[in-house]
Short mmCIF file of C-alpha atoms and ligand atoms in Angstrom, two decimals:
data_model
loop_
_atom_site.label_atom_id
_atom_site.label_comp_id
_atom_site.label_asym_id
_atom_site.label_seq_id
_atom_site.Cartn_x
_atom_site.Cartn_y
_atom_site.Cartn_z
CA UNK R 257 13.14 2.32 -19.82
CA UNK R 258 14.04 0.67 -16.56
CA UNK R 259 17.22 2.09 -14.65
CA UNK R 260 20.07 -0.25 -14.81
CA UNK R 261 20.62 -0.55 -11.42
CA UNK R 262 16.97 -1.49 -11.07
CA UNK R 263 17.63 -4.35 -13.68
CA UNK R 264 20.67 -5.47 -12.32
CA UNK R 265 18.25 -6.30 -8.91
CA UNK R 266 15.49 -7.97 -10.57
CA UNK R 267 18.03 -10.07 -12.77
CA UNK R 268 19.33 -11.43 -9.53
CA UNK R 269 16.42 -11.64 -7.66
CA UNK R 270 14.45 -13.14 -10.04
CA UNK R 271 16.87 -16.82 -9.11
CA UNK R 272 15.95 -16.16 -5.68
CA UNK R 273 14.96 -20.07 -4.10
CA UNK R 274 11.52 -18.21 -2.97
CA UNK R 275 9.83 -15.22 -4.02
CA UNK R 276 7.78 -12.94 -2.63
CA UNK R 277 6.62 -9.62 -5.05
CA UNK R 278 4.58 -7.46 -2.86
CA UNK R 279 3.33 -3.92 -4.49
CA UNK R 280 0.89 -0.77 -2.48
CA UNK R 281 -2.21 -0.35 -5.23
CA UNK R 282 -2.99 3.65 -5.32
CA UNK R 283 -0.18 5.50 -7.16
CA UNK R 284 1.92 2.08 -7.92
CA UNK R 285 -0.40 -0.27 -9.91
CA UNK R 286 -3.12 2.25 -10.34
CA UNK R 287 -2.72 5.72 -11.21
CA UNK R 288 -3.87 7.97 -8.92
CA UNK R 289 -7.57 9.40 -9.91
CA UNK R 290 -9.39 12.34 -7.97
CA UNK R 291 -12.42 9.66 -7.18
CA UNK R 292 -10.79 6.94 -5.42
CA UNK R 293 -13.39 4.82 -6.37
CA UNK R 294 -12.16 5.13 -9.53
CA UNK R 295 -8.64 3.61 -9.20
CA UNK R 296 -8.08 0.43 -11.59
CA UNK R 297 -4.65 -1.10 -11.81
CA UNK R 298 -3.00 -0.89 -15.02
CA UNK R 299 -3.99 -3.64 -17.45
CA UNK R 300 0.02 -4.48 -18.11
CA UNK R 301 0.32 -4.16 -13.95
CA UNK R 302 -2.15 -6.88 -12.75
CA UNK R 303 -1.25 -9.54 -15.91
CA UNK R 304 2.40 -9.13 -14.60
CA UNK R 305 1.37 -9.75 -11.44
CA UNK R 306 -1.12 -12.84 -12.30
CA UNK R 307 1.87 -14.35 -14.61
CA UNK R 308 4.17 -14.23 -11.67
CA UNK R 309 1.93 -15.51 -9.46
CA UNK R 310 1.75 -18.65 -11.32
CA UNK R 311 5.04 -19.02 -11.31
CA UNK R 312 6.36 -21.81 -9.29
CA UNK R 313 7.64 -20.73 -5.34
CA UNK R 314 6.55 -17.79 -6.32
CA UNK R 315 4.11 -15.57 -4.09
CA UNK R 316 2.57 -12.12 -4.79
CA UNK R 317 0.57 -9.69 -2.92
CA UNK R 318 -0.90 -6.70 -2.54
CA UNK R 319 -0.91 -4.20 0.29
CA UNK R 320 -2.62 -1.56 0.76
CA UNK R 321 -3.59 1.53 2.84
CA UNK R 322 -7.52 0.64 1.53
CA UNK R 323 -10.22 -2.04 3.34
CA UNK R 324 -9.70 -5.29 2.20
CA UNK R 325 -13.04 -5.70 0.81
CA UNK R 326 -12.32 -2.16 -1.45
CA UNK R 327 -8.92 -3.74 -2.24
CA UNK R 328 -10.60 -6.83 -3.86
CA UNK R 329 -12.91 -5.18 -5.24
CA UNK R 330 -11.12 -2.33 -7.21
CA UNK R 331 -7.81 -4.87 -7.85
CA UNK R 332 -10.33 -7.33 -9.23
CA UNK R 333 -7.08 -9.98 -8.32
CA UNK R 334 -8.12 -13.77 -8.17
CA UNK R 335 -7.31 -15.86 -5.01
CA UNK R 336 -3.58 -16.43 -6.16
CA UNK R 337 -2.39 -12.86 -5.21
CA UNK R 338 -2.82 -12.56 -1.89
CA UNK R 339 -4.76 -8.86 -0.35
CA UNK R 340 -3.21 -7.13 2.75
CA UNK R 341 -5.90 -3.74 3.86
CA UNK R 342 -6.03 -1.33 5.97
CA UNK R 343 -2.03 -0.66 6.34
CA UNK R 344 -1.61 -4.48 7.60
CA UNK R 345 -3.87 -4.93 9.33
CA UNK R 346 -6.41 -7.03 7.82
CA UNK R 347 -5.60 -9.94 5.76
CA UNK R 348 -7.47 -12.37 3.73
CA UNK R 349 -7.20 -14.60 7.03
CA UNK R 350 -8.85 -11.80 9.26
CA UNK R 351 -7.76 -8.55 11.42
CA UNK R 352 -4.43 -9.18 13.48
CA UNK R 353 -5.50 -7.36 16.37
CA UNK R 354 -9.05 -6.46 17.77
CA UNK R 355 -10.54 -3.11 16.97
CA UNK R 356 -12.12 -0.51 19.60
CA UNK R 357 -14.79 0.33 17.81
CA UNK R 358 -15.96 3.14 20.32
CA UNK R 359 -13.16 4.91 19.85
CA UNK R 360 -13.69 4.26 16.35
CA UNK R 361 -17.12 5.82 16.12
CA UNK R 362 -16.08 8.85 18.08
CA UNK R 363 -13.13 9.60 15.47
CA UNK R 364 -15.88 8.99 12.38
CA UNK R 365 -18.07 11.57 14.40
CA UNK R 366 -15.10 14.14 14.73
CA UNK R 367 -13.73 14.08 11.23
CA UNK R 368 -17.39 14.00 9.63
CA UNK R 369 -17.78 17.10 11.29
CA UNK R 370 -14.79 18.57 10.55
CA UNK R 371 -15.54 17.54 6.61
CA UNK R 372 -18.73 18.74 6.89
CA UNK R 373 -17.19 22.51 6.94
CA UNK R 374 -14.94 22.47 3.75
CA UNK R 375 -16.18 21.41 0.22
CA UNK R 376 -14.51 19.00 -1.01
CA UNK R 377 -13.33 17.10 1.89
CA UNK R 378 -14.95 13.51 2.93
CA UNK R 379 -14.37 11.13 4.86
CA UNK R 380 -13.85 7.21 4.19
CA UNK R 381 -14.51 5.10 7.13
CA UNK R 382 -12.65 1.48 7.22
CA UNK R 383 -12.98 -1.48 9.52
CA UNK R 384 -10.02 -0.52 11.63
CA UNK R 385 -9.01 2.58 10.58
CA UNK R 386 -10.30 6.27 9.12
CA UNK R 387 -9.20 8.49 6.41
CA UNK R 388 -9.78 12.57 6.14
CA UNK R 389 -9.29 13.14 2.17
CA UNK R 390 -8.84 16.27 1.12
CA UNK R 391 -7.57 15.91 -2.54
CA UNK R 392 -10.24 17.26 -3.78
CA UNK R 393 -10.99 20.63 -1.74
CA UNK R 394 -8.79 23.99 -2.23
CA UNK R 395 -5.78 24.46 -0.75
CA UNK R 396 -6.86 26.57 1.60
CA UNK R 397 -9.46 24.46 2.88
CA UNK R 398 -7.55 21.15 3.02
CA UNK R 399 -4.85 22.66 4.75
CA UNK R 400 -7.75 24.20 7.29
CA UNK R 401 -9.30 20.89 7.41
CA UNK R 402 -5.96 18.72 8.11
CA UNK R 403 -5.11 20.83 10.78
CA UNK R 404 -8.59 20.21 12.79
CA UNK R 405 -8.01 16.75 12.25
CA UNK R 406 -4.60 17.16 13.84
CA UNK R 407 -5.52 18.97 16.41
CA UNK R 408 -8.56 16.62 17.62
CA UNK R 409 -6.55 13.89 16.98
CA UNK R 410 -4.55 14.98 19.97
CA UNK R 411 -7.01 13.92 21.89
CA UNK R 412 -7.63 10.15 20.58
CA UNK R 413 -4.98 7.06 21.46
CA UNK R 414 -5.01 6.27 17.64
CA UNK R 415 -2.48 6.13 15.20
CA UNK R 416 -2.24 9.36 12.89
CA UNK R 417 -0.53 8.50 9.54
CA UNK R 418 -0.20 11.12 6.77
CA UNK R 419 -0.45 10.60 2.90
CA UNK R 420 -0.64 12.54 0.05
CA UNK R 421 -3.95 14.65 0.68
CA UNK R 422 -5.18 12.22 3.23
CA UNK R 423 -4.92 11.75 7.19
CA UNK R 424 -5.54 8.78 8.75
CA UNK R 425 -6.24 7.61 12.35
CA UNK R 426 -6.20 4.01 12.98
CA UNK R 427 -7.06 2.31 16.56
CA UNK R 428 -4.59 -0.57 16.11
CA UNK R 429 -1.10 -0.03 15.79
CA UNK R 430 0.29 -1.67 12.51
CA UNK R 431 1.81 -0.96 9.28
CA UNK R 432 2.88 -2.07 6.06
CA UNK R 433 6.23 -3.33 7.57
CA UNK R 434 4.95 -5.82 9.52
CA UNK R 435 3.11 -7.13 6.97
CA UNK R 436 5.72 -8.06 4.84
CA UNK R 437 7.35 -9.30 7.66
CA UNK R 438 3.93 -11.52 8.55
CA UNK R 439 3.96 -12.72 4.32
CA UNK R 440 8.04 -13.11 4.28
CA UNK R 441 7.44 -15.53 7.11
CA UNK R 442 4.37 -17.27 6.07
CA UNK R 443 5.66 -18.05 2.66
CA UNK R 444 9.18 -18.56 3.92
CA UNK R 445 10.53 -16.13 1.12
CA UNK R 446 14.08 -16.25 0.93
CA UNK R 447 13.94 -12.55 -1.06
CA UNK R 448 10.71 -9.91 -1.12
CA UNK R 449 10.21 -7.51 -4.06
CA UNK R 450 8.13 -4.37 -2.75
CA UNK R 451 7.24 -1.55 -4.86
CA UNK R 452 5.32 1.73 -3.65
CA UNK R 453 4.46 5.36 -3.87
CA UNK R 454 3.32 7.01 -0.81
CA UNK R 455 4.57 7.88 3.03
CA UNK R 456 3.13 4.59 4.44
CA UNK R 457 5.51 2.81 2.38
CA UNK R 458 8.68 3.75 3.57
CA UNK R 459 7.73 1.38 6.90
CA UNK R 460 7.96 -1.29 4.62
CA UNK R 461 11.58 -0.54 2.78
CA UNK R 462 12.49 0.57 5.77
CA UNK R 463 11.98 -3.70 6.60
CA UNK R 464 13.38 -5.15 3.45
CA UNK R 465 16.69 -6.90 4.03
CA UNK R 466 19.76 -7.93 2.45
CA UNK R 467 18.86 -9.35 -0.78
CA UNK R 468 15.47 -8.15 -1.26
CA UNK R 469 14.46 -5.18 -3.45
CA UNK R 470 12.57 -1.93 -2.50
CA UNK R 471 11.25 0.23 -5.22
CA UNK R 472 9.48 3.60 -4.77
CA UNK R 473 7.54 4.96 -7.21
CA UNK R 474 7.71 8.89 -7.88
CA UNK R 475 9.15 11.55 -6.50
CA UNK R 476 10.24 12.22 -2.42
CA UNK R 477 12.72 11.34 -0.26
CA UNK R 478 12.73 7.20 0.42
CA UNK R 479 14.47 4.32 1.77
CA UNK R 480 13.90 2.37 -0.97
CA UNK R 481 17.18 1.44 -3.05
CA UNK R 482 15.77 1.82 -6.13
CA UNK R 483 13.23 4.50 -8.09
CA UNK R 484 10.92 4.57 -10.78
CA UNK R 485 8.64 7.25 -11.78
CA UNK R 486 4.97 5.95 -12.60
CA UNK R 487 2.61 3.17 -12.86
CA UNK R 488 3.50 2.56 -16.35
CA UNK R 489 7.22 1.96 -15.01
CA UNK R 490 6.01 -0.32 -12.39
CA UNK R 491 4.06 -2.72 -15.13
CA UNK R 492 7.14 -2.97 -16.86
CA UNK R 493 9.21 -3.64 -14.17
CA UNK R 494 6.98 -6.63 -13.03
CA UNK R 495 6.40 -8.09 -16.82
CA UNK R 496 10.21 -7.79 -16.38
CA UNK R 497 10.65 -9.75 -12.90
CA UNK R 498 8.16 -12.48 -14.51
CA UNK R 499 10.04 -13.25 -17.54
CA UNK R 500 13.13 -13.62 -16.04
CA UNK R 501 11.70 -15.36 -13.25
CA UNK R 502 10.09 -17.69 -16.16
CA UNK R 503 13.18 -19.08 -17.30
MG1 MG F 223 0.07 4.29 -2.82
#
């Protein structure tokens, strides 16, 4: 069951002159699994998506904290919903900015070695950006291995973001809020659905505008206007957006 206030939003949105849904992948289409290779969007998730996008004036994408080419590759989306990786700043068009890649090698270097002293923690490298996971060490040693990571990132003139068991340095500035902002302008949207889970999201509710419709997914404080609790609620919120979009 969809909150009321959450229908009441989509209801009117959904007559909106030009659309744009826009949705993070890990924790909002896909539940969140301890391999992140792992992560597939629900089945009832992407065919909302894929309906909508066929939809007249109606554009959808996804964007997430992952590289683009992981994004296309786990999402499995065809070229009508448009990918978004690495926070913003890579789109299907190309990076936004250019990357330092020494300084990008020398952060790889630092947090391999720092993951190379607790179990469980690795490290994923991405064009522009990478990511200390430690969802799958003790608590003990994440929390030992975060705070190495914190303290050498001191030391770089990168971007520190934190997630949900994850810290990430990336050596251009960007975020999901200027990425809407990029795809609101680009498909001249008069409204923007965006649904997600995680800390890197609230840059992008904390764009949305008048009109448009933020909806974060699980528990922890937000900006968004409107909550849902799971994957499962997000499917049915978008197979909800698409049929009344539909008529
Ligand atoms: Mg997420």
């Amino acid at each position: 069951m969809l909150p009321a206030d959450l229908i009441a939003a989509l209801d009117t949105v959904a007559a909106t002159p030009r659309l744009l849904v826009t949705s993070d992948f890990d924790g909002t289409l896909s539940p969140i699994v301890n391999n992140p290779a792992d992560a597939r969007a629900l089945p009832a998730g992407s065919a909302a998506l894929l309906a909508l996008a066929d939809l007249p004036h109606t554009f959808v994408a996804l964007v997430s904290g992952r590289a683009l080419e992981v994004l296309r590759e786990l999402s499995g989306m065809p070229a009508s919903v448009h990918l978004v990786g690495s926070h913003g700043a890579e789109f299907d068009t190309g990076f936004t900015q250019t990357v330092d890649g020494a300084l990008l090698a020398q952060i790889v270097d630092s947090l391999t070695e720092i993951a190379s002293r607790y179990p469980g923690v690795n490290v994923e490298t991405k064009p522009a950006s990478v990511a200390l996971h430690v969802r799958n060490a003790s608590a003990d040693d994440g929390a030992a291995a975060l705070a190495a990571a914190r303290a050498a990132g001191t030391q770089w003139t990168a971007e520190a973001t934190e997630g949900k068991a994850v810290l990430e340095f990336a050596v251009i500035t960007t975020n999901k809020g200027s990425a809407i902002d990029v795809l609101r302008e680009r498909d001249d949207a008069t409204a923007v659905v965006f649904l997600g889970d995680d800390v890197t999201d609230e840059k992008a509710f904390a764009r949305l505008r008048d009109g448009d419709v933020g909806v974060k997914v699980g528990p922890g404080p937000s900006a968004a206007q409107y909550r849902i609790d799971s994957p499962e609620d997000v499917a049915e919120a978008l197979a909800y957006l698409a049929g009344r979009r539909a008529r």
